Amino acid sequence: MTDARGNARPNGEVPARHTPGTPCWVSLMVHGLDATEEFYGALFGWEFRPGPQQLGPYVRALLDGREVAGIGVLSPDRDLPIAWTPYFASDDVDLTADVVRSCGGTIGVGPLDAADAGRLAIGSDPGGAVFGIWQAASSPGTAVTGVPGTPAWNELTTFESTRTAKFYETVFGHAEEPGVSTDVDHVTLHLNGRPVAGIHGAGDALPRDRGPHWTTYFTVRDTDEAAARVRRLGGRILAPAHDGDHGRAALVTDPEGARFALLQNRR
């Protein structure tokens, strides 16, 4: 499970722009913004800055003054899940949105301008998993990686991996390669030779109440301690901390039920 942005500098800062197809941002839409800020601020040490407001009230989460994620208020007229959504970089969000539609996906929001920060769209793949598309202007996306409190990886859980992988390959230019995983139905999407995301086919084991969905992994210093902190802050532990191929991980939710994972990299 490698840095999903791939082009990080030695000090953890990323270049001004992300290669098209690279995961470049994660965003969460919730009902209670203040309570959510309190939860993630206590968990990851984030601070928050308002804007842009194109999707309603929205804040950018900062770590040591650098942007790492976004949180907004879910509008009653938007049919979006309470879930972390990964955004993939694009040089032309309108063109990418057209490709999404032509490949059997849907576009539910946008394309629209996010003030002077960039242009975005939110869509779903043919299985229904929600993702975003980001065309950067003044804000390229996540500005620091590889340190606690930053996105580390995005993993898609769906019915089967092969057909779904073809969708992302066509839309974002990814290449499919066998992943380092004990899962039978698992592929890793690559871009320019670097792993950028994973797809796990769960078949009939996929929860019917969830459907296909993306899970964002956040780097932590100690998975067990971070999971215990999630519980103290009002979240839940869905899968206890366990050692995997890429480190020690736990699947948790915030108080509103948004799922995410904690990842302690192997030392």
PDB file of C-alpha atoms in Angstrom:
ATOM      1  CA  MET A   1       0.000   0.000   0.000  1.00  0.00           C
ATOM      2  CA  THR A   2       2.123   2.789  -1.364  1.00  0.00           C
ATOM      3  CA  ASP A   3       1.625   6.542  -1.322  1.00  0.00           C
ATOM      4  CA  ALA A   4      -1.379   6.950  -3.587  1.00  0.00           C
ATOM      5  CA  ARG A   5      -0.128  10.179  -5.082  1.00  0.00           C
ATOM      6  CA  GLY A   6       3.174   8.664  -6.112  1.00  0.00           C
ATOM      7  CA  ASN A   7       5.125  11.875  -6.760  1.00  0.00           C
ATOM      8  CA  ALA A   8       5.732  13.033  -3.203  1.00  0.00           C
ATOM      9  CA  ARG A   9       8.875  14.983  -2.406  1.00  0.00           C
ATOM     10  CA  PRO A  10      11.206  13.777   0.369  1.00  0.00           C
ATOM     11  CA  ASN A  11       9.660  16.129   2.948  1.00  0.00           C
ATOM     12  CA  GLY A  12       6.177  14.817   2.199  1.00  0.00           C
ATOM     13  CA  GLU A  13       4.979  17.764   0.108  1.00  0.00           C
ATOM     14  CA  VAL A  14       3.534  16.971  -3.291  1.00  0.00           C
ATOM     15  CA  PRO A  15       4.147  18.825  -6.555  1.00  0.00           C
ATOM     16  CA  ALA A  16       1.877  21.642  -7.665  1.00  0.00           C
ATOM     17  CA  ARG A  17      -0.191  19.405  -9.931  1.00  0.00           C
ATOM     18  CA  HIS A  18      -1.114  15.733  -9.879  1.00  0.00           C
ATOM     19  CA  THR A  19      -0.790  13.485 -12.892  1.00  0.00           C
ATOM     20  CA  PRO A  20      -4.260  12.891 -14.413  1.00  0.00           C
ATOM     21  CA  GLY A  21      -5.769   9.725 -12.941  1.00  0.00           C
ATOM     22  CA  THR A  22      -3.953  10.097  -9.632  1.00  0.00           C
ATOM     23  CA  PRO A  23      -6.003  10.186  -6.398  1.00  0.00           C
ATOM     24  CA  CYS A  24      -5.529  13.812  -5.354  1.00  0.00           C
ATOM     25  CA  TRP A  25      -8.140  14.620  -2.692  1.00  0.00           C
ATOM     26  CA  VAL A  26     -10.642  13.057  -0.297  1.00  0.00           C
ATOM     27  CA  SER A  27     -13.855  14.714   0.811  1.00  0.00           C
ATOM     28  CA  LEU A  28     -16.608  13.885   3.296  1.00  0.00           C
ATOM     29  CA  MET A  29     -20.203  15.138   3.258  1.00  0.00           C
ATOM     30  CA  VAL A  30     -22.010  14.996   6.622  1.00  0.00           C
ATOM     31  CA  HIS A  31     -25.040  16.386   8.427  1.00  0.00           C
ATOM     32  CA  GLY A  32     -23.266  17.964  11.408  1.00  0.00           C
ATOM     33  CA  LEU A  33     -20.193  19.945  10.396  1.00  0.00           C
ATOM     34  CA  ASP A  34     -19.215  21.234  13.859  1.00  0.00           C
ATOM     35  CA  ALA A  35     -19.336  17.801  15.495  1.00  0.00           C
ATOM     36  CA  THR A  36     -17.418  16.254  12.593  1.00  0.00           C
ATOM     37  CA  GLU A  37     -14.696  18.898  12.820  1.00  0.00           C
ATOM     38  CA  GLU A  38     -14.400  18.169  16.543  1.00  0.00           C
ATOM     39  CA  PHE A  39     -14.056  14.421  15.910  1.00  0.00           C
ATOM     40  CA  TYR A  40     -11.407  14.578  13.190  1.00  0.00           C
ATOM     41  CA  GLY A  41      -9.584  17.445  14.862  1.00  0.00           C
ATOM     42  CA  ALA A  42      -9.172  15.324  17.990  1.00  0.00           C
ATOM     43  CA  LEU A  43      -8.320  12.174  16.018  1.00  0.00           C
ATOM     44  CA  PHE A  44      -5.849  13.530  13.452  1.00  0.00           C
ATOM     45  CA  GLY A  45      -4.888  16.951  14.793  1.00  0.00           C
ATOM     46  CA  TRP A  46      -6.580  18.735  11.887  1.00  0.00           C
ATOM     47  CA  GLU A  47      -7.440  22.418  11.849  1.00  0.00           C
ATOM     48  CA  PHE A  48     -10.057  23.840   9.485  1.00  0.00           C
ATOM     49  CA  ARG A  49     -10.413  26.693   7.014  1.00  0.00           C
ATOM     50  CA  PRO A  50     -13.723  27.630   5.315  1.00  0.00           C
ATOM     51  CA  GLY A  51     -14.445  27.316   1.580  1.00  0.00           C
ATOM     52  CA  PRO A  52     -15.067  26.904  -1.245  1.00  0.00           C
ATOM     53  CA  GLN A  53     -18.845  26.907  -0.820  1.00  0.00           C
ATOM     54  CA  GLN A  54     -20.161  25.540  -4.116  1.00  0.00           C
ATOM     55  CA  LEU A  55     -21.564  22.416  -2.410  1.00  0.00           C
ATOM     56  CA  GLY A  56     -22.854  24.352   0.577  1.00  0.00           C
ATOM     57  CA  PRO A  57     -20.948  24.907   3.837  1.00  0.00           C
ATOM     58  CA  TYR A  58     -17.490  23.369   3.352  1.00  0.00           C
ATOM     59  CA  VAL A  59     -14.146  23.408   5.145  1.00  0.00           C
ATOM     60  CA  ARG A  60     -10.652  22.280   4.215  1.00  0.00           C
ATOM     61  CA  ALA A  61      -8.808  20.241   6.806  1.00  0.00           C
ATOM     62  CA  LEU A  62      -5.251  21.430   7.420  1.00  0.00           C
ATOM     63  CA  LEU A  63      -2.288  19.652   8.959  1.00  0.00           C
ATOM     64  CA  ASP A  64       0.547  22.011   9.897  1.00  0.00           C
ATOM     65  CA  GLY A  65      -1.059  24.577   7.615  1.00  0.00           C
ATOM     66  CA  ARG A  66      -1.260  22.304   4.558  1.00  0.00           C
ATOM     67  CA  GLU A  67      -4.484  20.975   3.024  1.00  0.00           C
ATOM     68  CA  VAL A  68      -5.181  17.259   3.454  1.00  0.00           C
ATOM     69  CA  ALA A  69      -8.956  16.762   3.040  1.00  0.00           C
ATOM     70  CA  GLY A  70     -12.345  18.460   2.826  1.00  0.00           C
ATOM     71  CA  ILE A  71     -15.582  18.207   4.816  1.00  0.00           C
ATOM     72  CA  GLY A  72     -18.932  19.629   3.761  1.00  0.00           C
ATOM     73  CA  VAL A  73     -22.577  19.639   4.772  1.00  0.00           C
ATOM     74  CA  LEU A  74     -24.815  17.205   2.919  1.00  0.00           C
ATOM     75  CA  SER A  75     -27.559  19.100   1.135  1.00  0.00           C
ATOM     76  CA  PRO A  76     -31.044  17.567   1.491  1.00  0.00           C
ATOM     77  CA  ASP A  77     -31.444  17.549  -2.302  1.00  0.00           C
ATOM     78  CA  ARG A  78     -28.161  15.672  -2.921  1.00  0.00           C
ATOM     79  CA  ASP A  79     -28.442  11.904  -3.012  1.00  0.00           C
ATOM     80  CA  LEU A  80     -24.944  11.222  -1.681  1.00  0.00           C
ATOM     81  CA  PRO A  81     -23.840   8.780   1.021  1.00  0.00           C
ATOM     82  CA  ILE A  82     -22.196   9.841   4.255  1.00  0.00           C
ATOM     83  CA  ALA A  83     -18.832   8.513   3.158  1.00  0.00           C
ATOM     84  CA  TRP A  84     -15.300   9.550   2.351  1.00  0.00           C
ATOM     85  CA  THR A  85     -15.017  10.096  -1.397  1.00  0.00           C
ATOM     86  CA  PRO A  86     -11.709   9.946  -3.291  1.00  0.00           C
ATOM     87  CA  TYR A  87     -11.136  12.413  -6.120  1.00  0.00           C
ATOM     88  CA  PHE A  88      -9.034  11.603  -9.185  1.00  0.00           C
ATOM     89  CA  ALA A  89      -7.066  14.317 -10.971  1.00  0.00           C
ATOM     90  CA  SER A  90      -8.093  15.406 -14.461  1.00  0.00           C
ATOM     91  CA  ASP A  91      -6.867  18.033 -16.912  1.00  0.00           C
ATOM     92  CA  ASP A  92     -10.427  18.415 -18.257  1.00  0.00           C
ATOM     93  CA  VAL A  93     -13.213  17.453 -15.862  1.00  0.00           C
ATOM     94  CA  ASP A  94     -15.925  17.969 -18.484  1.00  0.00           C
ATOM     95  CA  LEU A  95     -14.259  15.567 -20.891  1.00  0.00           C
ATOM     96  CA  THR A  96     -13.633  13.029 -18.123  1.00  0.00           C
ATOM     97  CA  ALA A  97     -17.296  13.267 -17.078  1.00  0.00           C
ATOM     98  CA  ASP A  98     -18.312  12.490 -20.656  1.00  0.00           C
ATOM     99  CA  VAL A  99     -16.059   9.408 -20.638  1.00  0.00           C
ATOM    100  CA  VAL A 100     -17.610   8.291 -17.327  1.00  0.00           C
ATOM    101  CA  ARG A 101     -21.063   8.419 -18.913  1.00  0.00           C
ATOM    102  CA  SER A 102     -19.950   6.649 -22.075  1.00  0.00           C
ATOM    103  CA  CYS A 103     -18.493   3.796 -19.984  1.00  0.00           C
ATOM    104  CA  GLY A 104     -21.712   3.169 -18.074  1.00  0.00           C
ATOM    105  CA  GLY A 105     -21.101   5.403 -15.073  1.00  0.00           C
ATOM    106  CA  THR A 106     -23.157   8.378 -13.959  1.00  0.00           C
ATOM    107  CA  ILE A 107     -22.421  11.988 -13.005  1.00  0.00           C
ATOM    108  CA  GLY A 108     -24.545  13.149 -10.079  1.00  0.00           C
ATOM    109  CA  VAL A 109     -22.971  16.535  -9.337  1.00  0.00           C
ATOM    110  CA  GLY A 110     -21.372  18.955 -11.791  1.00  0.00           C
ATOM    111  CA  PRO A 111     -19.161  19.539 -13.538  1.00  0.00           C
ATOM    112  CA  LEU A 112     -19.030  22.860 -11.686  1.00  0.00           C
ATOM    113  CA  ASP A 113     -16.491  25.440 -10.597  1.00  0.00           C
ATOM    114  CA  ALA A 114     -15.290  25.475  -6.987  1.00  0.00           C
ATOM    115  CA  ALA A 115     -14.590  29.214  -6.844  1.00  0.00           C
ATOM    116  CA  ASP A 116     -11.020  29.774  -8.074  1.00  0.00           C
ATOM    117  CA  ALA A 117      -9.739  26.487  -6.588  1.00  0.00           C
ATOM    118  CA  GLY A 118     -10.662  24.313  -9.560  1.00  0.00           C
ATOM    119  CA  ARG A 119     -13.485  22.445 -11.234  1.00  0.00           C
ATOM    120  CA  LEU A 120     -15.124  19.245 -10.025  1.00  0.00           C
ATOM    121  CA  ALA A 121     -17.656  16.547 -10.683  1.00  0.00           C
ATOM    122  CA  ILE A 122     -18.956  13.700  -8.529  1.00  0.00           C
ATOM    123  CA  GLY A 123     -19.989  10.488 -10.205  1.00  0.00           C
ATOM    124  CA  SER A 124     -20.340   6.772  -9.722  1.00  0.00           C
ATOM    125  CA  ASP A 125     -18.994   3.745 -11.543  1.00  0.00           C
ATOM    126  CA  PRO A 126     -21.340   1.160 -13.124  1.00  0.00           C
ATOM    127  CA  GLY A 127     -21.533  -0.680  -9.784  1.00  0.00           C
ATOM    128  CA  GLY A 128     -22.610   2.459  -7.934  1.00  0.00           C
ATOM    129  CA  ALA A 129     -19.372   3.338  -6.076  1.00  0.00           C
ATOM    130  CA  VAL A 130     -19.085   7.123  -5.719  1.00  0.00           C
ATOM    131  CA  PHE A 131     -15.906   9.006  -6.675  1.00  0.00           C
ATOM    132  CA  GLY A 132     -14.928  12.552  -7.582  1.00  0.00           C
ATOM    133  CA  ILE A 133     -13.038  14.201 -10.434  1.00  0.00           C
ATOM    134  CA  TRP A 134     -10.863  17.253  -9.740  1.00  0.00           C
ATOM    135  CA  GLN A 135      -9.415  19.707 -12.256  1.00  0.00           C
ATOM    136  CA  ALA A 136      -7.009  21.886 -10.310  1.00  0.00           C
ATOM    137  CA  ALA A 137      -6.662  25.633 -10.650  1.00  0.00           C
ATOM    138  CA  SER A 138      -5.276  27.349  -7.557  1.00  0.00           C
ATOM    139  CA  SER A 139      -5.652  24.272  -5.325  1.00  0.00           C
ATOM    140  CA  PRO A 140      -4.027  21.062  -6.612  1.00  0.00           C
ATOM    141  CA  GLY A 141      -5.481  18.920  -3.825  1.00  0.00           C
ATOM    142  CA  THR A 142      -3.864  17.144  -0.902  1.00  0.00           C
ATOM    143  CA  ALA A 143      -0.646  19.024  -0.123  1.00  0.00           C
ATOM    144  CA  VAL A 144       1.135  16.594   2.201  1.00  0.00           C
ATOM    145  CA  THR A 145       1.332  12.807   2.406  1.00  0.00           C
ATOM    146  CA  GLY A 146       3.148  10.089   4.314  1.00  0.00           C
ATOM    147  CA  VAL A 147       2.684  11.554   7.806  1.00  0.00           C
ATOM    148  CA  PRO A 148       0.034  10.754  10.448  1.00  0.00           C
ATOM    149  CA  GLY A 149      -3.329  12.322   9.636  1.00  0.00           C
ATOM    150  CA  THR A 150      -2.949  12.210   5.841  1.00  0.00           C
ATOM    151  CA  PRO A 151      -4.639   9.975   3.247  1.00  0.00           C
ATOM    152  CA  ALA A 152      -2.515   6.936   2.483  1.00  0.00           C
ATOM    153  CA  TRP A 153      -4.549   4.775   0.096  1.00  0.00           C
ATOM    154  CA  ASN A 154      -7.982   4.216  -1.454  1.00  0.00           C
ATOM    155  CA  GLU A 155      -9.524   0.765  -1.816  1.00  0.00           C
ATOM    156  CA  LEU A 156     -12.705  -0.056  -3.733  1.00  0.00           C
ATOM    157  CA  THR A 157     -14.884  -2.917  -2.509  1.00  0.00           C
ATOM    158  CA  THR A 158     -17.221  -4.151  -5.234  1.00  0.00           C
ATOM    159  CA  PHE A 159     -18.821  -7.338  -6.548  1.00  0.00           C
ATOM    160  CA  GLU A 160     -15.938  -8.349  -8.822  1.00  0.00           C
ATOM    161  CA  SER A 161     -12.712  -6.601  -9.751  1.00  0.00           C
ATOM    162  CA  THR A 162     -12.041  -7.293 -13.430  1.00  0.00           C
ATOM    163  CA  ARG A 163     -14.971  -5.496 -15.051  1.00  0.00           C
ATOM    164  CA  THR A 164     -14.759  -2.631 -12.568  1.00  0.00           C
ATOM    165  CA  ALA A 165     -11.038  -2.211 -13.162  1.00  0.00           C
ATOM    166  CA  LYS A 166     -11.688  -1.861 -16.893  1.00  0.00           C
ATOM    167  CA  PHE A 167     -13.949   1.107 -16.169  1.00  0.00           C
ATOM    168  CA  TYR A 168     -11.257   2.976 -14.216  1.00  0.00           C
ATOM    169  CA  GLU A 169      -8.603   2.043 -16.770  1.00  0.00           C
ATOM    170  CA  THR A 170     -10.678   3.582 -19.562  1.00  0.00           C
ATOM    171  CA  VAL A 171     -11.716   6.693 -17.643  1.00  0.00           C
ATOM    172  CA  PHE A 172      -8.429   7.540 -15.905  1.00  0.00           C
ATOM    173  CA  GLY A 173      -5.753   5.697 -17.866  1.00  0.00           C
ATOM    174  CA  HIS A 174      -4.939   3.223 -15.108  1.00  0.00           C
ATOM    175  CA  ALA A 175      -3.195  -0.064 -15.777  1.00  0.00           C
ATOM    176  CA  GLU A 176      -4.308  -3.245 -14.021  1.00  0.00           C
ATOM    177  CA  GLU A 177      -1.732  -5.401 -12.278  1.00  0.00           C
ATOM    178  CA  PRO A 178      -2.068  -8.213  -9.725  1.00  0.00           C
ATOM    179  CA  GLY A 179      -1.929  -6.732  -6.245  1.00  0.00           C
ATOM    180  CA  VAL A 180       0.109  -7.870  -3.267  1.00  0.00           C
ATOM    181  CA  SER A 181      -2.839  -9.339  -1.396  1.00  0.00           C
ATOM    182  CA  THR A 182      -4.149 -12.560   0.055  1.00  0.00           C
ATOM    183  CA  ASP A 183      -7.529 -11.816  -1.542  1.00  0.00           C
ATOM    184  CA  VAL A 184      -8.409 -14.061  -4.463  1.00  0.00           C
ATOM    185  CA  ASP A 185     -10.254 -11.330  -6.370  1.00  0.00           C
ATOM    186  CA  HIS A 186      -8.032  -8.285  -6.006  1.00  0.00           C
ATOM    187  CA  VAL A 187      -6.224  -6.023  -8.437  1.00  0.00           C
ATOM    188  CA  THR A 188      -4.104  -2.928  -8.009  1.00  0.00           C
ATOM    189  CA  LEU A 189      -4.508   0.012 -10.353  1.00  0.00           C
ATOM    190  CA  HIS A 190      -1.239   1.531 -11.527  1.00  0.00           C
ATOM    191  CA  LEU A 191      -0.364   4.815 -13.186  1.00  0.00           C
ATOM    192  CA  ASN A 192       3.059   5.330 -14.742  1.00  0.00           C
ATOM    193  CA  GLY A 193       4.239   2.199 -12.961  1.00  0.00           C
ATOM    194  CA  ARG A 194       3.080   3.320  -9.508  1.00  0.00           C
ATOM    195  CA  PRO A 195       0.199   1.782  -7.523  1.00  0.00           C
ATOM    196  CA  VAL A 196      -2.596   4.322  -7.030  1.00  0.00           C
ATOM    197  CA  ALA A 197      -5.625   2.349  -5.787  1.00  0.00           C
ATOM    198  CA  GLY A 198      -6.897  -1.145  -5.090  1.00  0.00           C
ATOM    199  CA  ILE A 199     -10.050  -3.010  -6.114  1.00  0.00           C
ATOM    200  CA  HIS A 200     -11.351  -5.933  -4.073  1.00  0.00           C
ATOM    201  CA  GLY A 201     -14.116  -8.134  -5.442  1.00  0.00           C
ATOM    202  CA  ALA A 202     -16.221  -9.375  -2.536  1.00  0.00           C
ATOM    203  CA  GLY A 203     -18.896 -11.221  -4.514  1.00  0.00           C
ATOM    204  CA  ASP A 204     -21.863 -12.295  -2.433  1.00  0.00           C
ATOM    205  CA  ALA A 205     -20.023 -11.193   0.723  1.00  0.00           C
ATOM    206  CA  LEU A 206     -20.533  -7.545  -0.223  1.00  0.00           C
ATOM    207  CA  PRO A 207     -22.998  -6.051   2.271  1.00  0.00           C
ATOM    208  CA  ARG A 208     -26.253  -5.365   0.450  1.00  0.00           C
ATOM    209  CA  ASP A 209     -26.933  -2.316   2.587  1.00  0.00           C
ATOM    210  CA  ARG A 210     -23.629  -0.779   1.526  1.00  0.00           C
ATOM    211  CA  GLY A 211     -23.142  -1.797  -2.088  1.00  0.00           C
ATOM    212  CA  PRO A 212     -19.869  -1.070  -3.892  1.00  0.00           C
ATOM    213  CA  HIS A 213     -17.918   1.659  -2.086  1.00  0.00           C
ATOM    214  CA  TRP A 214     -14.516   3.263  -1.694  1.00  0.00           C
ATOM    215  CA  THR A 215     -12.615   3.214   1.612  1.00  0.00           C
ATOM    216  CA  THR A 216      -9.935   5.798   2.383  1.00  0.00           C
ATOM    217  CA  TYR A 217      -6.991   4.768   4.564  1.00  0.00           C
ATOM    218  CA  PHE A 218      -5.367   7.406   6.770  1.00  0.00           C
ATOM    219  CA  THR A 219      -1.836   7.104   8.110  1.00  0.00           C
ATOM    220  CA  VAL A 220      -1.490   6.871  11.892  1.00  0.00           C
ATOM    221  CA  ARG A 221       1.474   6.312  14.192  1.00  0.00           C
ATOM    222  CA  ASP A 222      -0.208   3.499  16.126  1.00  0.00           C
ATOM    223  CA  THR A 223      -3.320   1.771  14.769  1.00  0.00           C
ATOM    224  CA  ASP A 224      -4.394   0.276  18.104  1.00  0.00           C
ATOM    225  CA  GLU A 225      -4.129   3.600  19.915  1.00  0.00           C
ATOM    226  CA  ALA A 226      -5.911   5.459  17.101  1.00  0.00           C
ATOM    227  CA  ALA A 227      -8.744   2.894  17.038  1.00  0.00           C
ATOM    228  CA  ALA A 228      -9.190   3.261  20.786  1.00  0.00           C
ATOM    229  CA  ARG A 229      -9.333   7.032  20.329  1.00  0.00           C
ATOM    230  CA  VAL A 230     -12.027   6.630  17.636  1.00  0.00           C
ATOM    231  CA  ARG A 231     -14.163   4.746  20.143  1.00  0.00           C
ATOM    232  CA  ARG A 232     -13.599   7.351  22.868  1.00  0.00           C
ATOM    233  CA  LEU A 233     -14.626  10.103  20.462  1.00  0.00           C
ATOM    234  CA  GLY A 234     -17.936   8.414  19.627  1.00  0.00           C
ATOM    235  CA  GLY A 235     -16.987   6.391  16.555  1.00  0.00           C
ATOM    236  CA  ARG A 236     -17.149   2.622  16.103  1.00  0.00           C
ATOM    237  CA  ILE A 237     -14.667  -0.130  15.304  1.00  0.00           C
ATOM    238  CA  LEU A 238     -15.919  -2.330  12.468  1.00  0.00           C
ATOM    239  CA  ALA A 239     -12.793  -4.471  12.067  1.00  0.00           C
ATOM    240  CA  PRO A 240     -10.224  -4.507  14.903  1.00  0.00           C
ATOM    241  CA  ALA A 241      -6.589  -3.703  14.233  1.00  0.00           C
ATOM    242  CA  HIS A 242      -4.845  -6.515  12.379  1.00  0.00           C
ATOM    243  CA  ASP A 243      -1.569  -7.028  10.556  1.00  0.00           C
ATOM    244  CA  GLY A 244      -1.814  -7.178   6.781  1.00  0.00           C
ATOM    245  CA  ASP A 245       0.381  -7.148   3.729  1.00  0.00           C
ATOM    246  CA  HIS A 246       1.090  -3.431   3.996  1.00  0.00           C
ATOM    247  CA  GLY A 247       0.921  -2.678   7.697  1.00  0.00           C
ATOM    248  CA  ARG A 248      -1.431  -2.714  10.654  1.00  0.00           C
ATOM    249  CA  ALA A 249      -4.951  -1.568   9.768  1.00  0.00           C
ATOM    250  CA  ALA A 250      -8.356  -1.150  11.390  1.00  0.00           C
ATOM    251  CA  LEU A 251     -11.722  -0.315   9.818  1.00  0.00           C
ATOM    252  CA  VAL A 252     -13.708   2.275  11.773  1.00  0.00           C
ATOM    253  CA  THR A 253     -16.509   4.815  11.455  1.00  0.00           C
ATOM    254  CA  ASP A 254     -16.950   8.359  12.673  1.00  0.00           C
ATOM    255  CA  PRO A 255     -20.004   9.257  14.818  1.00  0.00           C
ATOM    256  CA  GLU A 256     -22.171   9.791  11.699  1.00  0.00           C
ATOM    257  CA  GLY A 257     -21.238   6.402  10.294  1.00  0.00           C
ATOM    258  CA  ALA A 258     -18.710   7.370   7.590  1.00  0.00           C
ATOM    259  CA  ARG A 259     -16.318   4.438   7.158  1.00  0.00           C
ATOM    260  CA  PHE A 260     -12.559   4.855   6.887  1.00  0.00           C
ATOM    261  CA  ALA A 261      -9.454   2.876   7.765  1.00  0.00           C
ATOM    262  CA  LEU A 262      -6.450   3.544   9.956  1.00  0.00           C
ATOM    263  CA  LEU A 263      -3.078   2.375   8.663  1.00  0.00           C
ATOM    264  CA  GLN A 264       0.211   2.055  10.513  1.00  0.00           C
ATOM    265  CA  ASN A 265       2.896   1.415   7.925  1.00  0.00           C
ATOM    266  CA  ARG A 266       5.421  -1.309   8.456  1.00  0.00           C
ATOM    267  CA  ARG A 267       8.600  -0.054  10.079  1.00  0.00           C
TER     268      ARG A 267
END
